[in-house]
Structure formats: C-alpha cells, structure tokens
C-alpha cells in the first residue's frame, strides 16, 4: 500500500474518538495500514503529542471491537500519531502544517507524497478547509479528500458545496462517506448478486412482490438536538443511508463489476426512480414524531420534551415511503422504506418478499391453504448480520399443511470489521466503490427535494407514535393498501404463524425477532 500521511481535521472530536481511531487500530492489527503511515491530528485545542497519543489510547480501550492487549504493538501504532494546532480559518496554520508534513515525508524518505485529508468536522468548515488546502500548497501532491455527512442540507446547498469542493479536488479525489456502505452485509449485497446465478435470476418483477428496507433505532435525539431538529429523519437517514441501500439492492450488476460499473448501475437506479409528485406526497410518504413511551422496560420522554427541542417542533423522527423504480426489472414492484428513532428495537434489514405463484394460479384447495407463507429472502444488516431464506414445505404432523422453514446464515460479530474499518481501508487504497459519487448524491437530493418542501410547508400530516413501537399506524396502512405488511414487526401476521411453531418446540430466530 502507498505511504500515506493521514491528515485528520477534527482529531479531538467525537467521531474520531468513537470510530476513526478504533478503525485504524483494527486495520493496524490486521496488517492493513501502509508501512509508512503517519496520522497528523488537528484541532484548536492545545495538545502535546503525548497527550494526543494518550487520548487515542483511551479511545481504543473504550471503543475498539478488539481488546488492546499487546503493549509493544500499541506503542508502534501510537508512534505514527502526531498533533498540530490548527484553526480551519487561519491560512498560517496550514502553512505550518505543510512544513510538518514535508519534514515527516523526508524522514520517511517518501519520494511520492500521498496525503489523505479527512474532514471529521462540521459541514460549515468543509469549503474553507478545501480552499485552504489548495491555497497553502498542501494539496500539491497526490491527495484524497474524505468527507463526512451531511453533504448539503438540500439540493441547492449540496450543489453549491460540490461546486466549491471541486475547485480544490477532482471527483476522483473525493471520498464521500456514507457509513451504511461500509457495513459488511451491505458490501456483500454486490458480491452475493454477482456470484449467485440463482439470485440474479430472481432479481426481477417477475418473481418479487415487494421489497422492504428498514432501519429502526431505539435511541432518541440524544445530545444532538441542535443538529437533529434541523434535519429530521428525512435528511439524517433517508436521503443518504436509506437511498444508498435501495441503490445497492436494486442494481443489476454484471459479473466482475468494478467500482465504475457499480456506480453507473446505482446512478441508473436513481434515474429510474419515479419522482414523487407534490400532490401525491401524503399518499406515499408518512412522517411521524415520537411521543413518550417505554423501550425495553424503561420509560422514555417524547420528542417535544427532549432537551433542546422546542415544544412546537414539527420535526420528523420517523419516515416511511413507497417508491417505484420505473425500469425493465422493477416496474410494478413497490419498495417500502422506513426509518425512525425510539422504535421498539434496533434493526436494519432488507426483506424481499417473493410472489406466490401457487396461490395466484392454482385452484387446488391445498395449494390455497392459508398457512402457506410467501418466500422471503432477508438480509440482516445490523446489529446482527445474516441471511435468511423462508421456504415452504408440507408438515406431515398437520394434515400436510404448508409449513415455512428457514435457512439461516449468521456471521459472528467478533471477527466482523466495523463499517469505518472497511471504508478507511478502501480510501487508503483509493477504491471508491463504497463511497457516494456526486451523481448519486445529487439525484438523491433531487428525489427528496419535493418531500422537504412539503414538510416545510406542512402539507403532509405529522403522525405522533408512541416510543417503543414500530411507528405510526399510517406506516402499516401504506403497505396494507397494497395487500402487504411489514415483516418481522411483532404485531404483524407472520408472528402469529411463528407462535404456533414455537409451541411445537421449534425455534426460528429471525421470525420471532425478540
Ligand atoms: N459523531 C458521530 O457519530 C458522527 C459524526 N458525523 C459527522 O462528522 C463530523 C464531526 O462530528 P463530531 O466528531 O461528532 O463533532 P464534534 O463536535 O465532536 O467535533 C468537532 C471537531 O471539529 C474541531 N473543530 C471545530 N471547529 C474548528 C475550527 N474552527 N478549527 C479547527 N477545528 C475545529 C473540533 O476540535 P477543537 O474543538 O479542538 O477545535 C473537534 O475536533 C460532522 O460533520 C458530523 O456531522 C457523521 C456521522 C456520525
Ligand atoms: O448517520 C447516522 O446513523 C446513525 C445510525 O447508524 P447505525 O450504524 O447505528 O445504524 C443514526 O443514529 C444517526 O442519527 C445518523 O446521523
């Protein structure tokens, strides 16, 4: 791997502490960092190198998925870390930084400097930093820019930001992080489809009835009122993570697709997404806001009573949507997407519900047996990772009725890399496959913009929902209108089927989902 100087803006911040340092440490343990690697942490706080390293060590001990056990290894890792004071608006700080970096590159005898600028700071600083990197000469080497979300606040601001960044960095040099693209199961979607003809063959409206993409969280607004009350679930999760999941799932990838092909296919999906018409928004978009309730036996406050939230806030903490992709493969298949805070459980999953040809075509009474369950293919993304296939067979104990069986695959958590490990590793290698290309970002904002406008104008109802539930009833009604229901919600029909099975002493981890 190329020698790299990792220049971290926001080195004293929360994201660096919780995600970036542990990810780098795990890459180091796995031998996935370049031989010649230096991290230069930046912030306004005055820290010595020693204090900085001690803070990094503390973060590893608190947040790393692996225990820190080898003192010599830890020491070697920390020796790569240095700290510099820098205020993003002060050009003289960048000039000093350039000297420090050049000196380090000379020490390591690096003839072809390679600098990775990671912006783990608020988005209000992105433009200034990019401009100062260019003006100071820091950017006159091979370079990459890794940029955290949010990328814009709406379509226009995202375009403005992109235009400003592109004065200092080319599209090939910009790595926009969407950490859902770093989740191991999301990364596997591509390879599962490409290398399994059985899935490739089924990936069409001929066999698929609907697709459900869920990202439910139990946490509320936490300490982020200032940010969250401004953006809501639609900007925080839907415009980026949820639409990226949709793109990853719906792309038809030829074998051996490279990053260019993946991005091309994702863009095609976004281009084929039917625009949601202003007058139809209420029919296909449900927004909600949590009220007080109980989660895992503990009472929790309603959104309007959270610290920092105005009692009149109309912000969305839940969104569900019905989307249609108007192309040869997906025409007529509804994609249901939902995400919310203070839901009953933490779960991110994609459920593919297959059509039921037996039920649709056969007059045979047994084939019409209501105990027949649709075939499902489930990708569990987090917190558990796995794939489940639901098939039907006959149960000789119950007069040959249909009986769903489940084929499960689970990945052990301990050996699974965190999203940030995957993404930082890819960025170090210059592999853009699992980063959001500008075309996708722009198309996502474009699709979401009428919804933002409708929320702003309050032309869409804001449904309250009790914390600790699966969101407002309107979200269930969205699917019920089409004859479907959300799979794996406890109140859903499938759980009743499962209860019967459990009485018989059988255990289906994915179906009970408790
Ligand atoms: N925290 C998280 O879980 C996630 C965060 N993000 C995004 O990552 C970015 C960072 O978030 P987070 O770490 O939580 O934020 P924090 O507020 O915890 O940290 C902000 C960092 O920016 C630095 N900073 C602020 N102002 C300046 C300045 N004028 N000059 C130089 N440095 C400055 C601070 O250093 P100092 O005070 O020393 O100057 C600090 O290191 C944001 O864009 C956020 O949206 C994205 C996903 C998740
Ligand atoms: O980007 C964000 O994601 C988290 C949820 O991430 P997950 O990996 O835990 O599913 C969300 O809590 C946060 O509000 C949002 O900014």
XYZ file of C-alpha atoms and ligand atoms in Angstrom:
578
model
C 0.000 0.000 0.000
C 1.246 3.511 -0.788
C 2.883 5.514 2.025
C 0.208 7.801 3.445
C 0.006 10.922 5.568
C -3.457 10.897 7.118
C -4.398 14.486 7.964
C -7.316 14.417 10.367
C -9.340 17.598 10.837
C -11.445 17.229 14.000
C -8.963 14.929 15.760
C -10.311 15.945 19.182
C -13.945 15.280 18.256
C -16.500 12.587 18.970
C -16.368 10.776 15.643
C -12.585 10.497 15.711
C -12.700 9.090 19.218
C -15.554 6.641 18.714
C -14.977 5.457 15.161
C -11.819 6.611 13.392
C -9.098 5.661 15.922
C -10.594 2.232 16.707
C -10.952 1.558 12.969
C -7.316 2.487 12.327
C -6.185 0.329 15.230
C -8.045 -2.706 13.922
C -6.611 -2.141 10.450
C -3.166 -1.969 12.046
C -3.729 -5.273 13.887
C -4.864 -6.853 10.609
C -1.758 -5.559 8.813
C -3.886 -3.328 6.589
C -2.199 0.022 7.200
C 0.582 1.209 4.913
C 4.146 0.551 6.148
C 4.890 4.255 6.042
C 1.876 5.733 7.796
C 1.600 8.976 9.756
C -1.528 10.476 11.252
C -1.490 14.189 11.951
C -4.383 15.167 14.172
C -5.710 18.734 14.012
C -7.890 20.887 16.223
C -7.887 24.207 18.010
C -7.133 22.638 21.386
C -3.517 22.839 22.537
C -2.317 19.257 22.950
C 1.173 17.792 23.081
C 1.898 14.676 21.003
C 1.967 12.693 24.250
C -1.447 13.877 25.411
C -2.863 13.248 21.966
C -1.496 9.689 21.920
C -2.808 9.082 25.396
C -6.280 10.302 24.281
C -6.126 7.989 21.277
C -5.143 5.069 23.512
C -8.085 5.852 25.781
C -10.435 5.817 22.815
C -9.117 2.395 21.724
C -9.607 0.998 25.207
C -13.173 2.312 25.260
C -14.408 1.742 21.729
C -12.279 -0.792 19.870
C -14.075 -4.031 18.974
C -10.859 -5.829 19.885
C -9.288 -5.580 23.293
C -5.977 -3.748 23.384
C -3.639 -6.482 24.555
C -0.205 -6.127 23.020
C 1.662 -3.147 24.617
C 4.510 -3.234 22.088
C 2.071 -3.271 19.168
C 0.092 -0.425 20.713
C 3.262 1.606 21.125
C 4.204 1.075 17.479
C 0.712 2.110 16.425
C 0.729 5.270 18.555
C 4.157 6.336 17.328
C 2.523 7.130 13.998
C 0.329 9.777 15.684
C 1.204 13.472 15.923
C -0.843 16.525 16.814
C -0.857 20.065 15.445
C -2.941 23.030 16.463
C -4.942 24.377 13.523
C -7.886 26.696 13.238
C -9.620 25.940 9.957
C -9.858 29.630 9.041
C -6.165 30.518 9.604
C -4.045 30.073 6.486
C -0.834 30.428 8.525
C -1.767 27.229 10.396
C -1.912 25.357 7.083
C 1.491 26.715 6.073
C 2.974 25.436 9.357
C 1.235 22.126 8.787
C 2.783 21.867 5.339
C 6.268 22.192 6.898
C 5.495 19.491 9.460
C 4.208 17.139 6.785
C 7.105 17.736 4.420
C 9.580 17.138 7.228
C 7.881 13.873 8.111
C 7.799 12.776 4.468
C 11.556 13.419 4.279
C 12.202 11.453 7.496
C 10.343 8.513 5.987
C 12.135 9.008 2.634
C 8.852 9.306 0.812
C 9.584 10.366 -2.735
C 5.984 10.472 -3.928
C 3.923 12.132 -1.183
C 0.387 10.877 -0.757
C -1.894 12.860 1.560
C -5.329 11.910 2.735
C -7.334 14.783 4.218
C -10.136 13.511 6.418
C -12.756 16.121 7.371
C -14.256 14.990 10.658
C -15.587 18.461 11.418
C -18.939 20.199 10.991
C -20.042 20.749 7.365
C -19.799 24.520 7.813
C -15.989 24.074 7.622
C -15.762 21.889 4.504
C -15.474 24.697 1.995
C -12.923 26.719 3.994
C -10.715 23.693 4.559
C -10.736 22.641 0.914
C -9.857 26.171 -0.188
C -7.041 26.489 2.369
C -5.574 23.109 1.469
C -5.261 24.387 -2.056
C -4.057 27.882 -1.187
C -1.359 26.651 1.223
C 0.214 24.173 -1.203
C -0.792 21.199 0.975
C -2.728 19.889 -1.973
C 0.160 19.903 -4.420
C 0.819 16.182 -4.049
C -1.201 13.060 -4.670
C -4.219 13.700 -2.476
C -7.622 12.462 -1.375
C -10.422 14.162 0.488
C -12.568 12.055 2.795
C -15.680 13.902 3.786
C -18.285 13.069 6.410
C -22.006 13.606 6.084
C -24.068 15.692 5.898
C -23.323 16.562 2.281
C -25.601 19.559 1.936
C -28.907 20.488 3.501
C -30.977 20.341 0.346
C -30.455 20.089 -3.403
C -29.170 23.621 -3.873
C -26.786 23.642 -0.905
C -25.393 20.243 -1.939
C -24.752 21.590 -5.445
C -23.084 24.706 -4.031
C -20.879 22.635 -1.741
C -19.885 20.294 -4.520
C -19.006 23.150 -6.779
C -16.770 24.684 -4.104
C -15.042 21.423 -3.256
C -14.410 20.725 -6.899
C -12.255 23.847 -7.144
C -9.672 22.082 -4.964
C -10.368 18.368 -5.529
C -11.456 16.386 -8.560
C -14.369 13.934 -8.264
C -11.869 11.019 -8.312
C -10.151 12.522 -5.265
C -13.336 12.956 -3.197
C -14.500 10.085 -0.986
C -17.929 10.886 0.482
C -18.559 8.653 3.441
C -21.922 7.003 3.897
C -21.166 4.584 6.677
C -24.027 2.271 5.656
C -21.988 1.463 2.550
C -19.235 0.230 4.853
C -21.444 -2.249 6.696
C -20.225 -5.739 5.857
C -23.617 -7.085 4.789
C -24.224 -4.091 2.525
C -20.843 -4.681 0.906
C -21.819 -8.321 0.403
C -25.018 -7.451 -1.473
C -22.982 -6.775 -4.565
C -20.982 -9.990 -4.493
C -23.987 -12.113 -3.497
C -25.831 -10.958 -6.553
C -22.880 -11.107 -8.921
C -21.711 -14.557 -7.987
C -25.034 -16.355 -7.485
C -26.960 -17.045 -10.674
C -29.876 -18.151 -8.530
C -30.246 -14.657 -7.096
C -29.519 -12.981 -10.418
C -32.337 -14.935 -11.998
C -34.847 -13.940 -9.328
C -33.911 -10.246 -9.186
C -36.891 -9.030 -11.223
C -40.521 -8.013 -11.056
C -41.419 -11.418 -12.442
C -40.705 -13.027 -9.076
C -40.507 -10.257 -6.499
C -43.697 -8.879 -4.974
C -42.182 -6.117 -2.878
C -39.009 -5.031 -1.119
C -38.898 -3.641 2.427
C -35.927 -1.682 3.735
C -35.970 -0.865 7.440
C -33.537 0.985 9.692
C -35.103 1.244 13.113
C -33.306 2.696 16.106
C -34.166 2.649 19.794
C -32.179 5.793 20.570
C -33.864 9.180 20.525
C -32.367 12.523 19.620
C -29.609 12.020 22.256
C -27.416 15.123 22.737
C -27.833 16.222 19.128
C -30.936 18.404 19.384
C -29.275 21.351 17.610
C -28.416 19.210 14.613
C -31.301 16.768 14.526
C -34.184 19.202 14.996
C -32.911 20.983 11.922
C -32.633 17.914 9.672
C -35.090 15.217 10.822
C -35.159 11.593 9.743
C -35.555 12.570 6.091
C -32.148 14.269 5.862
C -30.365 12.366 8.632
C -31.127 8.857 7.347
C -33.431 8.751 4.333
C -31.687 10.943 1.744
C -28.385 9.176 2.281
C -28.311 5.788 4.050
C -31.741 4.533 3.011
C -31.457 5.542 -0.628
C -27.980 4.027 -0.758
C -29.417 0.731 0.496
C -32.077 0.943 -2.205
C -29.432 1.558 -4.887
C -27.244 -1.298 -3.691
C -30.154 -3.692 -3.647
C -31.792 -2.713 -6.914
C -28.678 -2.502 -9.111
C -28.248 -5.305 -11.595
C -24.541 -5.909 -11.701
C -22.772 -7.916 -14.373
C -20.145 -10.386 -13.143
C -16.801 -8.866 -12.180
C -18.223 -5.355 -11.957
C -15.645 -2.779 -10.960
C -16.284 0.378 -8.974
C -17.166 2.327 -12.096
C -19.808 -0.219 -13.066
C -21.280 -0.295 -9.547
C -21.584 3.476 -9.518
C -23.005 3.522 -13.045
C -25.692 0.992 -12.111
C -26.554 2.823 -8.894
C -26.987 6.021 -10.842
C -29.276 4.209 -13.277
C -31.472 3.117 -10.368
C -31.757 6.678 -9.109
C -32.567 7.948 -12.580
C -35.337 5.376 -12.887
C -36.856 6.215 -9.516
C -40.292 7.668 -10.193
C -40.384 11.245 -8.928
C -42.872 11.758 -6.157
C -45.427 14.307 -7.293
C -46.233 17.161 -4.943
C -49.937 16.319 -4.761
C -49.208 12.635 -4.075
C -46.730 13.047 -1.246
C -49.220 12.360 1.527
C -50.242 9.142 -0.216
C -46.756 7.691 -0.401
C -44.769 9.375 2.362
C -45.557 9.020 6.046
C -43.840 11.227 8.581
C -44.000 10.730 12.314
C -42.718 12.078 15.595
C -42.289 10.034 18.768
C -44.304 10.594 21.917
C -43.379 9.341 25.366
C -43.376 5.568 25.738
C -41.441 2.603 27.033
C -38.422 0.952 25.448
C -37.054 -2.298 26.848
C -38.986 -1.687 30.055
C -37.741 1.876 30.552
C -39.948 4.944 30.196
C -38.617 7.480 27.704
C -39.614 11.082 27.047
C -41.443 12.276 23.971
C -39.534 14.225 21.310
C -41.046 17.558 22.333
C -39.816 17.045 25.907
C -36.245 16.256 24.888
C -33.618 18.802 25.987
C -33.066 21.452 23.331
C -36.235 20.692 21.338
C -38.879 23.416 21.062
C -42.288 22.314 22.309
C -43.753 23.325 18.941
C -41.270 21.407 16.789
C -42.753 19.715 13.724
C -39.571 17.778 13.038
C -39.851 14.220 11.708
C -38.266 11.427 13.743
C -39.806 8.741 11.515
C -40.335 8.438 7.800
C -41.833 5.665 5.710
C -42.125 5.789 1.941
C -43.358 3.810 -1.032
C -41.077 4.118 -4.048
C -41.263 2.754 -7.572
C -38.388 2.130 -9.912
C -39.597 2.534 -13.451
C -37.301 0.207 -15.351
C -37.454 -3.159 -17.065
C -36.547 -5.116 -13.928
C -38.511 -3.364 -11.200
C -41.609 -1.847 -12.815
C -44.584 -2.623 -10.578
C -42.568 -3.710 -7.526
C -43.134 -1.380 -4.582
C -40.078 -0.587 -2.470
C -41.094 0.324 1.063
C -38.542 2.185 3.123
C -38.803 3.230 6.749
C -36.523 4.590 9.412
C -37.248 6.001 12.825
C -35.923 6.855 16.243
C -37.284 5.465 19.513
C -38.637 2.375 17.810
C -39.236 -0.929 19.514
C -35.894 -2.425 18.542
C -32.646 -1.645 16.798
C -32.732 -3.388 13.442
C -31.537 -2.682 9.956
C -32.697 -5.196 7.387
C -33.886 -5.704 3.853
C -36.731 -8.119 3.210
C -37.520 -9.355 -0.277
C -40.998 -10.835 -0.496
C -41.487 -13.129 -3.479
C -44.670 -13.560 -5.429
C -46.801 -16.570 -4.633
C -47.451 -18.266 -7.980
C -49.056 -21.283 -6.340
C -51.661 -19.147 -4.656
C -52.190 -16.963 -7.669
C -52.748 -19.675 -10.241
C -53.885 -22.880 -8.569
C -57.482 -23.828 -7.844
C -56.270 -26.781 -5.841
C -57.667 -26.391 -2.331
C -54.450 -27.485 -0.729
C -52.434 -25.024 -2.753
C -54.805 -22.322 -1.498
C -54.011 -23.331 2.069
C -53.741 -20.106 4.055
C -50.841 -21.484 6.049
C -48.610 -21.146 3.031
C -46.192 -18.300 3.675
C -44.547 -16.280 0.930
C -40.926 -16.993 0.160
C -38.775 -14.363 1.800
C -35.144 -13.504 1.428
C -33.906 -11.434 4.355
C -30.628 -9.564 4.662
C -29.979 -8.708 8.291
C -27.584 -5.779 8.269
C -27.302 -4.792 11.916
C -26.985 -5.296 14.815
C -26.981 -8.975 13.795
C -25.647 -9.925 10.440
C -27.172 -12.731 8.454
C -29.176 -14.008 5.540
C -32.387 -15.977 5.855
C -34.464 -17.716 3.227
C -38.035 -18.728 4.004
C -39.303 -21.699 2.012
C -42.482 -23.763 2.209
C -42.740 -27.451 2.767
C -45.505 -29.763 3.958
C -45.972 -30.721 7.562
C -46.934 -34.400 7.884
C -47.931 -33.833 11.514
C -50.633 -31.358 10.483
C -52.517 -32.987 7.625
C -49.854 -31.999 5.160
C -50.441 -28.270 5.634
C -47.832 -25.888 4.372
C -45.054 -25.240 6.817
C -42.483 -22.475 6.378
C -38.902 -23.475 7.058
C -35.968 -21.133 7.404
C -32.481 -21.449 6.109
C -30.254 -19.198 8.187
C -26.727 -17.964 7.914
C -25.207 -15.868 10.687
C -21.866 -14.113 10.860
C -20.086 -13.936 14.179
C -19.745 -10.324 15.298
C -16.290 -10.602 16.798
C -14.496 -11.105 13.527
C -16.610 -8.726 11.512
C -14.926 -5.425 10.663
C -16.756 -2.232 11.551
C -18.076 -0.055 8.710
C -15.362 2.541 9.314
C -12.629 -0.071 9.018
C -13.863 -1.095 5.597
C -14.276 2.471 4.409
C -10.973 3.838 5.696
C -9.191 0.844 4.224
C -10.852 1.467 0.845
C -9.995 5.174 0.969
C -6.357 4.380 1.782
C -6.336 2.111 -1.266
C -8.063 4.702 -3.410
C -11.014 2.376 -4.046
C -14.192 4.468 -4.459
C -16.681 1.606 -4.855
C -18.352 2.035 -1.466
C -18.366 5.821 -1.374
C -21.155 8.041 -2.630
C -20.439 9.536 -6.041
C -21.650 13.076 -6.620
C -24.141 11.879 -9.258
C -25.862 9.664 -6.679
C -25.843 12.391 -4.058
C -27.329 14.923 -6.434
C -30.006 12.516 -7.680
C -30.903 11.608 -4.095
C -31.365 15.230 -3.111
C -33.317 15.806 -6.298
C -35.689 12.966 -5.445
C -36.083 14.074 -1.834
C -36.480 17.811 -2.515
C -40.305 17.796 -3.073
C -40.645 15.945 0.239
C -38.502 18.520 2.024
C -40.661 21.257 0.505
C -43.875 19.523 1.567
C -42.593 19.014 5.117
C -41.538 22.636 5.252
C -44.949 23.773 4.035
C -46.655 21.350 6.416
C -48.782 19.824 3.696
C -48.055 16.305 4.953
C -49.578 15.098 8.229
C -47.156 14.602 11.112
C -48.326 11.428 12.858
C -47.400 11.002 16.509
C -46.282 7.489 17.515
C -45.586 6.014 20.885
C -41.905 5.422 21.659
C -41.190 1.691 21.739
C -43.494 0.839 18.812
C -42.985 0.367 15.077
C -44.057 3.889 14.208
C -47.435 5.383 13.319
C -50.310 3.194 12.155
C -50.243 5.121 8.870
C -46.989 3.344 8.057
C -48.760 -0.024 8.326
C -51.646 1.314 6.259
C -49.198 2.286 3.493
C -48.443 -1.390 2.922
C -51.926 -2.651 3.756
C -53.293 -0.604 0.836
C -51.247 -2.851 -1.449
C -52.128 -6.039 0.434
C -48.809 -6.305 2.301
C -47.483 -5.770 5.801
C -44.099 -5.006 7.312
C -42.367 -8.281 8.018
C -40.954 -9.016 11.445
C -42.904 -6.407 13.387
C -44.338 -8.160 16.378
C -47.879 -7.191 15.604
C -47.600 -8.496 12.060
C -49.356 -11.589 10.826
C -46.150 -13.611 10.435
C -45.507 -13.608 14.148
C -48.753 -15.449 14.767
C -47.592 -18.176 12.420
C -44.415 -18.339 14.382
C -46.062 -18.577 17.776
C -47.709 -21.802 16.643
C -44.372 -23.122 15.550
C -42.767 -22.232 18.842
C -45.445 -24.109 20.730
C -44.246 -27.129 18.850
C -40.799 -26.570 20.283
C -39.252 -25.177 17.122
C -37.129 -22.064 17.134
C -36.827 -19.529 14.342
C -34.541 -16.754 15.471
C -35.379 -14.426 12.611
C -39.077 -14.820 12.790
C -39.536 -14.152 16.473
C -37.068 -11.267 16.284
C -37.245 -10.521 20.009
N -20.190 11.782 15.890
C -20.743 10.927 15.066
O -21.136 9.817 15.434
C -20.929 11.274 13.631
C -20.465 12.459 13.114
N -20.589 12.711 11.776
C -20.059 13.941 11.208
O -18.673 14.046 11.496
C -18.298 15.387 11.690
C -17.656 15.539 13.066
O -18.596 15.205 14.053
P -18.204 15.063 15.596
O -16.874 14.464 15.776
O -19.364 14.431 16.222
O -18.141 16.598 16.057
P -17.510 17.187 17.403
O -18.249 18.451 17.675
O -17.386 16.185 18.460
O -16.031 17.558 16.967
C -15.760 18.636 16.109
C -14.266 18.676 15.829
O -14.041 19.792 14.986
C -12.980 20.566 15.504
N -13.210 21.950 15.181
C -14.350 22.661 15.372
N -14.177 23.927 14.966
C -12.917 24.019 14.495
C -12.136 25.069 13.939
N -12.614 26.318 13.788
N -10.869 24.807 13.586
C -10.351 23.569 13.747
N -11.030 22.529 14.261
C -12.305 22.756 14.636
C -13.021 20.315 16.998
O -11.740 20.491 17.548
P -11.381 21.676 18.594
O -12.561 21.849 19.455
O -10.160 21.164 19.278
O -11.108 22.839 17.726
C -13.404 18.841 17.050
O -12.258 18.047 16.933
C -19.562 16.193 11.486
O -19.632 16.581 10.147
C -20.665 15.203 11.788
O -21.854 15.539 11.124
C -21.146 11.805 10.915
C -21.642 10.619 11.369
C -21.615 10.269 12.763
O -25.736 8.589 10.289
C -26.424 8.298 11.242
O -26.547 6.993 11.575
C -26.928 6.615 12.886
C -27.372 5.160 12.787
O -26.288 4.388 12.373
P -26.220 2.835 12.731
O -24.956 2.386 12.104
O -26.214 2.745 14.225
O -27.444 2.192 12.157
C -28.028 7.481 13.424
O -28.235 7.188 14.794
C -27.657 8.931 13.295
O -28.756 9.739 13.705
C -27.302 9.274 11.884
O -26.735 10.582 11.838
